[in-house]
Amino acid sequence: MDSFVELVHLSLNDVAVGYDGMPVLSDVSLSLGKGQIGCLLGPSGCGKSTLLRAIAGFEPLMAGSITLNEHTLSSTTHRVVPERRGIGMVFQDMALFPHLTIAENIAFGITHWPKAEQKQRIVELLSLVNLTGMESRYPHSLSGGQQQRIALARAMAPRPELLLMDEPFSGLDASMREQLVPEVRDILLKEEMSALLVTHDQMEAFAMADKIAVLNDGLVHQCDTAYTIYHEPKTRFIADFVGEGEFLQAIVVDEHSVDSPLGRLKVNKPHGFVENQPVDILVRPDDVLHDDDSEVTAQIVTKQFRGSHFLYQVVLPSKQKLYCFASSHHNHSLGESIGIKLDIDHLVMFSNES
């Protein structure tokens, strides 16, 4: 049981969703606390947008239930219509109305409010998204990032119980995305609004979410913080999909150590594998140090300059490959051999038969 369950706001229990009787998602269970930002992360076709549509009410459930603020939204026998769920949505294409001013776009979902309250909410939201004074302008006169902030303000205007965001940043260039993602997170936190983001971009997920559910092939592989998913992946798929890294083949010596091409490695707690069992150890680039004094050398086969550092891929004498970070001052050539050593706090291991 994780710490997020104490103040459950959104809860999915053994949910299955599909089309024409064929499940796309099965046995999905996850929860989100009040005011928390969650993320559905996974490759294209894994079912994350389908799950978002089910939460919004656009798709029926084949099994399980979805509750929001202790009210059942969907089950196999009950389904609240989308417009009565108290859920807002932000889409990839933003879908702003070009013939309406910014103020009119924001007010679109609150036109039934008294005029004075509408005006006050528009002023609040324009200030919140740092676009005060633009209420009379039209969407075409704004940049892509500004348009996305207006789309966010429009979705937030009715103060929904939950905000769903379906790949909202994918149409923006990398620099705009890098700037806007933390801005949107700050805006949601200031409004104390629960939100769920769908993305295939792990850096976007890491920057935005308090809690990330990693999906693949219609299943949730792990639901946890970004730190835990990166450092303690529960499945080989997550280890391979999240972050950069390679698997280093090793042999179990005993419950606290394994032998690898980089020497004997120790673990602090029993790893659950048996003596002489072949295993694969996940090695991230930050686990490998460039060390000119090391007796272990590896040959550089690829290099990527990333400003503050290089990302080298190196091949060991055993023919196994690893990634290695090095300071940008250490500009080595392809084919050159460099000294390396492992600096791993804990081992993430999988049977190499899995």
Tab-separated table of C-alpha atoms in Angstrom:
chain	number	residue	atom	x	y	z
A	1	MET	CA	0.000	0.000	0.000
A	2	ASP	CA	1.528	3.322	-0.986
A	3	SER	CA	1.357	6.724	0.677
A	4	PHE	CA	-0.891	8.151	-2.016
A	5	VAL	CA	-3.872	6.052	-0.915
A	6	GLU	CA	-4.460	8.024	2.326
A	7	LEU	CA	-6.383	10.832	0.577
A	8	VAL	CA	-7.773	9.045	-2.476
A	9	HIS	CA	-9.514	11.354	-4.934
A	10	LEU	CA	-9.501	9.323	-8.142
A	11	SER	CA	-9.592	5.532	-7.889
A	12	LEU	CA	-9.515	2.898	-10.626
A	13	ASN	CA	-10.245	-0.629	-9.431
A	14	ASP	CA	-9.542	-3.652	-11.677
A	15	VAL	CA	-10.586	-1.684	-14.751
A	16	ALA	CA	-10.823	-3.314	-18.179
A	17	VAL	CA	-11.608	-1.358	-21.350
A	18	GLY	CA	-11.875	-2.608	-24.900
A	19	TYR	CA	-13.478	-2.441	-28.300
A	20	ASP	CA	-15.814	-4.977	-29.932
A	21	GLY	CA	-15.487	-7.271	-26.939
A	22	MET	CA	-11.672	-7.361	-27.102
A	23	PRO	CA	-9.882	-5.835	-24.078
A	24	VAL	CA	-7.307	-3.114	-24.713
A	25	LEU	CA	-6.616	-2.661	-20.987
A	26	SER	CA	-6.996	-5.225	-18.207
A	27	ASP	CA	-6.749	-5.279	-14.400
A	28	VAL	CA	-5.874	-1.571	-14.125
A	29	SER	CA	-5.834	-0.368	-10.526
A	30	LEU	CA	-4.397	2.987	-9.487
A	31	SER	CA	-5.234	5.955	-7.299
A	32	LEU	CA	-4.582	9.674	-7.192
A	33	GLY	CA	-4.754	11.935	-4.163
A	34	LYS	CA	-6.570	15.240	-3.921
A	35	GLY	CA	-4.454	17.983	-5.508
A	36	GLN	CA	-1.939	15.501	-6.924
A	37	ILE	CA	-0.716	15.314	-10.513
A	38	GLY	CA	-0.540	11.857	-12.019
A	39	CYS	CA	0.730	10.590	-15.329
A	40	LEU	CA	-0.026	7.671	-17.643
A	41	LEU	CA	3.309	6.957	-19.323
A	42	GLY	CA	3.964	4.439	-22.054
A	43	PRO	CA	4.763	3.838	-25.721
A	44	SER	CA	2.274	4.454	-28.531
A	45	GLY	CA	-0.508	1.873	-28.586
A	46	CYS	CA	-0.154	0.822	-24.929
A	47	GLY	CA	-3.707	1.942	-24.040
A	48	LYS	CA	-3.029	5.144	-22.084
A	49	SER	CA	-5.331	7.380	-24.171
A	50	THR	CA	-8.029	4.696	-24.076
A	51	LEU	CA	-7.801	4.717	-20.281
A	52	LEU	CA	-8.069	8.506	-20.240
A	53	ARG	CA	-11.189	8.315	-22.423
A	54	ALA	CA	-12.717	5.799	-20.019
A	55	ILE	CA	-12.082	8.134	-17.067
A	56	ALA	CA	-13.650	11.002	-19.047
A	57	GLY	CA	-16.708	8.829	-19.756
A	58	PHE	CA	-16.233	8.385	-23.502
A	59	GLU	CA	-15.631	4.620	-23.257
A	60	PRO	CA	-17.621	2.033	-21.230
A	61	LEU	CA	-15.929	-0.418	-18.867
A	62	MET	CA	-15.778	-4.140	-19.510
A	63	ALA	CA	-14.879	-4.726	-15.858
A	64	GLY	CA	-14.046	-2.840	-12.679
A	65	SER	CA	-15.030	0.637	-11.536
A	66	ILE	CA	-13.875	4.261	-11.561
A	67	THR	CA	-14.662	6.588	-8.669
A	68	LEU	CA	-13.972	10.294	-8.202
A	69	ASN	CA	-14.331	11.989	-4.827
A	70	GLU	CA	-16.047	8.810	-3.548
A	71	HIS	CA	-18.701	8.912	-6.311
A	72	THR	CA	-18.851	6.082	-8.843
A	73	LEU	CA	-18.397	7.414	-12.377
A	74	SER	CA	-18.220	4.101	-14.226
A	75	SER	CA	-18.852	0.432	-13.585
A	76	THR	CA	-20.263	-2.419	-15.642
A	77	THR	CA	-23.793	-1.369	-14.606
A	78	HIS	CA	-23.476	2.411	-14.133
A	79	ARG	CA	-22.029	5.204	-16.250
A	80	VAL	CA	-22.234	8.938	-15.581
A	81	VAL	CA	-22.316	10.972	-18.800
A	82	PRO	CA	-19.115	12.952	-19.519
A	83	GLU	CA	-20.622	16.398	-18.962
A	84	ARG	CA	-21.756	15.460	-15.434
A	85	ARG	CA	-18.452	14.026	-14.203
A	86	GLY	CA	-16.872	17.280	-13.075
A	87	ILE	CA	-13.888	16.611	-15.312
A	88	GLY	CA	-12.035	19.092	-17.520
A	89	MET	CA	-9.917	18.185	-20.538
A	90	VAL	CA	-6.926	19.688	-22.332
A	91	PHE	CA	-6.111	18.235	-25.740
A	92	GLN	CA	-3.038	18.127	-27.960
A	93	ASP	CA	-4.584	20.439	-30.575
A	94	MET	CA	-5.801	22.921	-27.892
A	95	ALA	CA	-9.090	23.389	-29.832
A	96	LEU	CA	-9.416	27.098	-29.051
A	97	PHE	CA	-12.252	28.839	-30.851
A	98	PRO	CA	-10.620	31.190	-33.397
A	99	HIS	CA	-13.645	33.522	-33.629
A	100	LEU	CA	-13.776	34.091	-29.853
A	101	THR	CA	-11.537	36.386	-27.830
A	102	ILE	CA	-9.277	34.966	-25.132
A	103	ALA	CA	-11.792	36.024	-22.480
A	104	GLU	CA	-14.644	34.379	-24.386
A	105	ASN	CA	-12.626	31.185	-24.822
A	106	ILE	CA	-11.920	30.996	-21.084
A	107	ALA	CA	-15.556	31.710	-20.244
A	108	PHE	CA	-16.888	29.048	-22.611
A	109	GLY	CA	-17.589	26.510	-19.845
A	110	ILE	CA	-18.927	28.999	-17.290
A	111	THR	CA	-21.408	31.026	-19.346
A	112	HIS	CA	-24.138	29.922	-16.921
A	113	TRP	CA	-22.335	31.721	-14.075
A	114	PRO	CA	-23.353	35.290	-13.161
A	115	LYS	CA	-21.478	37.822	-15.317
A	116	ALA	CA	-19.575	39.289	-12.374
A	117	GLU	CA	-18.319	35.834	-11.335
A	118	GLN	CA	-17.329	35.040	-14.931
A	119	LYS	CA	-15.303	38.230	-15.153
A	120	GLN	CA	-13.605	37.617	-11.820
A	121	ARG	CA	-12.676	34.027	-12.811
A	122	ILE	CA	-11.249	35.206	-16.146
A	123	VAL	CA	-9.118	37.809	-14.378
A	124	GLU	CA	-7.926	35.177	-11.860
A	125	LEU	CA	-6.964	32.678	-14.545
A	126	LEU	CA	-5.244	35.190	-16.829
A	127	SER	CA	-3.134	36.224	-13.864
A	128	LEU	CA	-2.469	32.584	-12.981
A	129	VAL	CA	-1.225	31.751	-16.512
A	130	ASN	CA	0.726	35.043	-16.749
A	131	LEU	CA	-1.348	36.459	-19.628
A	132	THR	CA	-3.018	39.403	-17.906
A	133	GLY	CA	-4.134	42.071	-20.390
A	134	MET	CA	-4.694	39.673	-23.294
A	135	GLU	CA	-8.411	39.080	-22.756
A	136	SER	CA	-9.397	41.048	-25.888
A	137	ARG	CA	-6.957	39.336	-28.238
A	138	TYR	CA	-7.704	36.329	-30.450
A	139	PRO	CA	-5.947	32.936	-30.380
A	140	HIS	CA	-4.121	33.430	-33.701
A	141	SER	CA	-2.212	36.376	-32.203
A	142	LEU	CA	-0.652	34.221	-29.465
A	143	SER	CA	2.338	31.892	-29.548
A	144	GLY	CA	1.871	28.141	-29.256
A	145	GLY	CA	2.854	28.187	-25.596
A	146	GLN	CA	0.457	31.042	-24.849
A	147	GLN	CA	-2.360	29.237	-26.659
A	148	GLN	CA	-1.740	26.118	-24.578
A	149	ARG	CA	-1.915	28.157	-21.374
A	150	ILE	CA	-5.253	29.617	-22.521
A	151	ALA	CA	-6.521	26.084	-23.271
A	152	LEU	CA	-5.480	25.132	-19.738
A	153	ALA	CA	-7.234	28.189	-18.278
A	154	ARG	CA	-10.425	27.355	-20.197
A	155	ALA	CA	-10.408	23.768	-18.873
A	156	MET	CA	-9.773	24.995	-15.324
A	157	ALA	CA	-12.403	27.737	-15.369
A	158	PRO	CA	-15.337	25.644	-14.018
A	159	ARG	CA	-13.072	24.339	-11.214
A	160	PRO	CA	-13.380	20.675	-12.218
A	161	GLU	CA	-12.758	17.881	-9.726
A	162	LEU	CA	-10.148	16.450	-12.097
A	163	LEU	CA	-8.260	17.753	-15.126
A	164	LEU	CA	-7.298	15.291	-17.870
A	165	MET	CA	-4.487	16.241	-20.265
A	166	ASP	CA	-3.984	14.155	-23.408
A	167	GLU	CA	-0.481	14.758	-24.852
A	168	PRO	CA	-0.971	18.546	-24.436
A	169	PHE	CA	2.664	19.465	-25.123
A	170	SER	CA	3.460	17.170	-28.065
A	171	GLY	CA	2.744	19.846	-30.674
A	172	LEU	CA	5.287	22.251	-29.182
A	173	ASP	CA	8.994	22.454	-29.943
A	174	ALA	CA	11.460	21.060	-27.390
A	175	SER	CA	12.490	24.390	-25.854
A	176	MET	CA	8.885	25.558	-25.473
A	177	ARG	CA	7.919	22.198	-23.963
A	178	GLU	CA	10.787	22.374	-21.469
A	179	GLN	CA	9.638	25.829	-20.367
A	180	LEU	CA	5.899	25.160	-20.320
A	181	VAL	CA	5.745	21.824	-18.471
A	182	PRO	CA	6.984	23.160	-15.087
A	183	GLU	CA	4.849	26.289	-15.579
A	184	VAL	CA	1.724	24.158	-16.001
A	185	ARG	CA	2.637	22.110	-12.945
A	186	ASP	CA	2.966	25.290	-10.861
A	187	ILE	CA	-0.396	26.546	-12.144
A	188	LEU	CA	-2.141	23.297	-11.175
A	189	LEU	CA	-0.533	23.281	-7.741
A	190	LYS	CA	-1.605	26.876	-7.104
A	191	GLU	CA	-5.184	25.921	-7.958
A	192	GLU	CA	-4.838	22.730	-5.859
A	193	MET	CA	-6.311	20.869	-8.826
A	194	SER	CA	-5.964	17.121	-9.315
A	195	ALA	CA	-4.763	16.269	-12.799
A	196	LEU	CA	-3.834	13.266	-14.931
A	197	LEU	CA	-1.449	13.607	-17.865
A	198	VAL	CA	-1.016	11.204	-20.777
A	199	THR	CA	2.400	11.210	-22.444
A	200	HIS	CA	5.005	8.974	-24.075
A	201	ASP	CA	7.783	11.394	-23.051
A	202	GLN	CA	9.421	10.289	-19.803
A	203	MET	CA	11.169	13.625	-19.175
A	204	GLU	CA	7.781	15.332	-19.436
A	205	ALA	CA	6.348	12.830	-16.982
A	206	PHE	CA	9.250	13.295	-14.559
A	207	ALA	CA	8.889	17.106	-14.641
A	208	MET	CA	5.105	17.137	-14.269
A	209	ALA	CA	3.871	14.265	-12.142
A	210	ASP	CA	3.847	13.335	-8.456
A	211	LYS	CA	2.956	9.785	-9.411
A	212	ILE	CA	3.511	7.890	-12.662
A	213	ALA	CA	1.748	4.765	-13.937
A	214	VAL	CA	3.820	3.005	-16.596
A	215	LEU	CA	1.691	1.100	-19.115
A	216	ASN	CA	2.545	-1.433	-21.781
A	217	ASP	CA	0.449	-3.965	-23.680
A	218	GLY	CA	-2.670	-2.911	-21.802
A	219	LEU	CA	-1.248	-3.450	-18.308
A	220	VAL	CA	0.049	-1.151	-15.575
A	221	HIS	CA	3.578	-2.380	-14.855
A	222	GLN	CA	4.267	0.009	-11.976
A	223	CYS	CA	2.669	3.038	-10.343
A	224	ASP	CA	5.080	5.082	-8.266
A	225	THR	CA	7.181	8.247	-8.015
A	226	ALA	CA	9.557	9.131	-10.843
A	227	TYR	CA	12.554	8.462	-8.574
A	228	THR	CA	11.389	4.964	-7.659
A	229	ILE	CA	10.429	4.046	-11.218
A	230	TYR	CA	13.863	5.107	-12.457
A	231	HIS	CA	15.939	3.547	-9.679
A	232	GLU	CA	13.750	0.576	-8.714
A	233	PRO	CA	11.882	-0.622	-11.834
A	234	LYS	CA	9.726	-3.642	-11.090
A	235	THR	CA	9.784	-5.139	-14.590
A	236	ARG	CA	12.309	-5.530	-17.353
A	237	PHE	CA	10.085	-3.446	-19.645
A	238	ILE	CA	10.245	-0.440	-17.274
A	239	ALA	CA	13.990	-0.846	-16.838
A	240	ASP	CA	14.383	-0.752	-20.607
A	241	PHE	CA	11.763	1.935	-21.375
A	242	VAL	CA	12.476	4.476	-18.622
A	243	GLY	CA	15.860	6.132	-18.810
A	244	GLU	CA	18.969	4.997	-20.627
A	245	GLY	CA	20.829	1.883	-19.653
A	246	GLU	CA	22.056	-1.550	-20.597
A	247	PHE	CA	21.838	-4.995	-19.025
A	248	LEU	CA	25.116	-6.444	-17.769
A	249	GLN	CA	25.226	-10.236	-17.626
A	250	ALA	CA	26.331	-11.717	-14.316
A	251	ILE	CA	26.280	-14.923	-12.248
A	252	VAL	CA	24.886	-15.174	-8.721
A	253	VAL	CA	27.537	-16.089	-6.134
A	254	ASP	CA	25.324	-15.998	-3.051
A	255	GLU	CA	22.355	-14.015	-1.717
A	256	HIS	CA	24.478	-10.894	-1.311
A	257	SER	CA	26.844	-10.898	-4.305
A	258	VAL	CA	27.175	-11.536	-8.041
A	259	ASP	CA	30.154	-11.893	-10.376
A	260	SER	CA	30.204	-9.602	-13.408
A	261	PRO	CA	32.661	-8.533	-16.132
A	262	LEU	CA	33.373	-5.544	-13.863
A	263	GLY	CA	34.164	-7.695	-10.853
A	264	ARG	CA	32.221	-8.959	-7.866
A	265	LEU	CA	29.288	-6.733	-6.913
A	266	LYS	CA	27.690	-6.684	-3.477
A	267	VAL	CA	24.056	-6.075	-2.540
A	268	ASN	CA	22.772	-4.896	0.849
A	269	LYS	CA	19.764	-7.193	1.050
A	270	PRO	CA	18.999	-10.696	-0.284
A	271	HIS	CA	18.147	-10.511	-3.981
A	272	GLY	CA	16.022	-13.642	-4.243
A	273	PHE	CA	18.067	-15.433	-6.910
A	274	VAL	CA	19.775	-18.804	-6.428
A	275	GLU	CA	23.481	-19.649	-6.540
A	276	ASN	CA	24.972	-19.875	-10.073
A	277	GLN	CA	21.833	-18.403	-11.642
A	278	PRO	CA	22.495	-16.166	-14.693
A	279	VAL	CA	21.073	-12.674	-14.168
A	280	ASP	CA	21.026	-9.341	-15.957
A	281	ILE	CA	21.967	-6.243	-13.959
A	282	LEU	CA	20.528	-2.885	-15.010
A	283	VAL	CA	23.360	-0.392	-15.405
A	284	ARG	CA	22.464	3.284	-15.953
A	285	PRO	CA	24.962	5.775	-17.436
A	286	ASP	CA	25.236	7.451	-14.028
A	287	ASP	CA	26.278	4.099	-12.538
A	288	VAL	CA	29.449	4.036	-14.667
A	289	LEU	CA	32.313	6.381	-13.852
A	290	HIS	CA	35.072	7.388	-16.236
A	291	ASP	CA	38.215	6.630	-14.257
A	292	ASP	CA	41.655	6.818	-15.881
A	293	ASP	CA	43.151	4.874	-12.949
A	294	SER	CA	40.769	1.928	-13.262
A	295	GLU	CA	42.158	-1.459	-14.290
A	296	VAL	CA	38.967	-2.106	-16.260
A	297	THR	CA	38.973	-0.514	-19.709
A	298	ALA	CA	36.320	-0.275	-22.410
A	299	GLN	CA	36.326	0.962	-25.999
A	300	ILE	CA	34.146	3.884	-27.087
A	301	VAL	CA	31.754	2.878	-29.866
A	302	THR	CA	29.369	5.877	-29.879
A	303	LYS	CA	29.428	9.379	-28.348
A	304	GLN	CA	26.837	12.101	-27.880
A	305	PHE	CA	27.780	15.621	-26.813
A	306	ARG	CA	25.197	17.018	-24.369
A	307	GLY	CA	26.764	20.316	-23.374
A	308	SER	CA	27.808	19.664	-19.797
A	309	HIS	CA	28.776	16.062	-20.491
A	310	PHE	CA	29.309	13.329	-23.063
A	311	LEU	CA	27.241	10.175	-23.209
A	312	TYR	CA	29.564	7.409	-24.349
A	313	GLN	CA	28.576	3.898	-25.279
A	314	VAL	CA	31.485	1.589	-24.533
A	315	VAL	CA	32.124	-2.083	-25.209
A	316	LEU	CA	33.853	-4.275	-22.637
A	317	PRO	CA	36.379	-7.021	-23.474
A	318	SER	CA	33.465	-9.431	-22.843
A	319	LYS	CA	31.680	-7.722	-25.803
A	320	GLN	CA	28.947	-6.357	-23.524
A	321	LYS	CA	28.017	-2.711	-23.993
A	322	LEU	CA	27.355	-0.025	-21.388
A	323	TYR	CA	26.588	3.670	-21.353
A	324	CYS	CA	28.876	6.044	-19.484
A	325	PHE	CA	28.688	9.733	-18.583
A	326	ALA	CA	31.861	11.801	-18.713
A	327	SER	CA	32.548	15.494	-18.207
A	328	SER	CA	32.506	17.492	-21.434
A	329	HIS	CA	36.184	18.221	-20.812
A	330	HIS	CA	36.917	14.529	-21.421
A	331	ASN	CA	36.539	14.552	-25.198
A	332	HIS	CA	37.640	11.089	-26.266
A	333	SER	CA	37.581	9.699	-29.797
A	334	LEU	CA	35.579	6.809	-31.192
A	335	GLY	CA	37.605	3.626	-30.879
A	336	GLU	CA	39.616	4.955	-27.936
A	337	SER	CA	39.830	2.874	-24.745
A	338	ILE	CA	39.063	4.529	-21.414
A	339	GLY	CA	39.120	3.342	-17.817
A	340	ILE	CA	35.718	2.797	-16.149
A	341	LYS	CA	34.357	1.577	-12.833
A	342	LEU	CA	30.899	0.916	-11.441
A	343	ASP	CA	29.399	3.080	-8.706
A	344	ILE	CA	26.030	1.446	-7.997
A	345	ASP	CA	24.192	2.032	-4.705
A	346	HIS	CA	21.858	-0.920	-5.240
A	347	LEU	CA	21.485	-3.607	-7.882
A	348	VAL	CA	18.422	-4.009	-10.069
A	349	MET	CA	18.469	-7.565	-11.371
A	350	PHE	CA	16.328	-9.725	-13.614
A	351	SER	CA	16.607	-13.326	-14.653
A	352	ASN	CA	18.139	-13.312	-18.122
A	353	GLU	CA	15.615	-15.991	-19.063
A	354	SER	CA	12.689	-13.587	-18.458
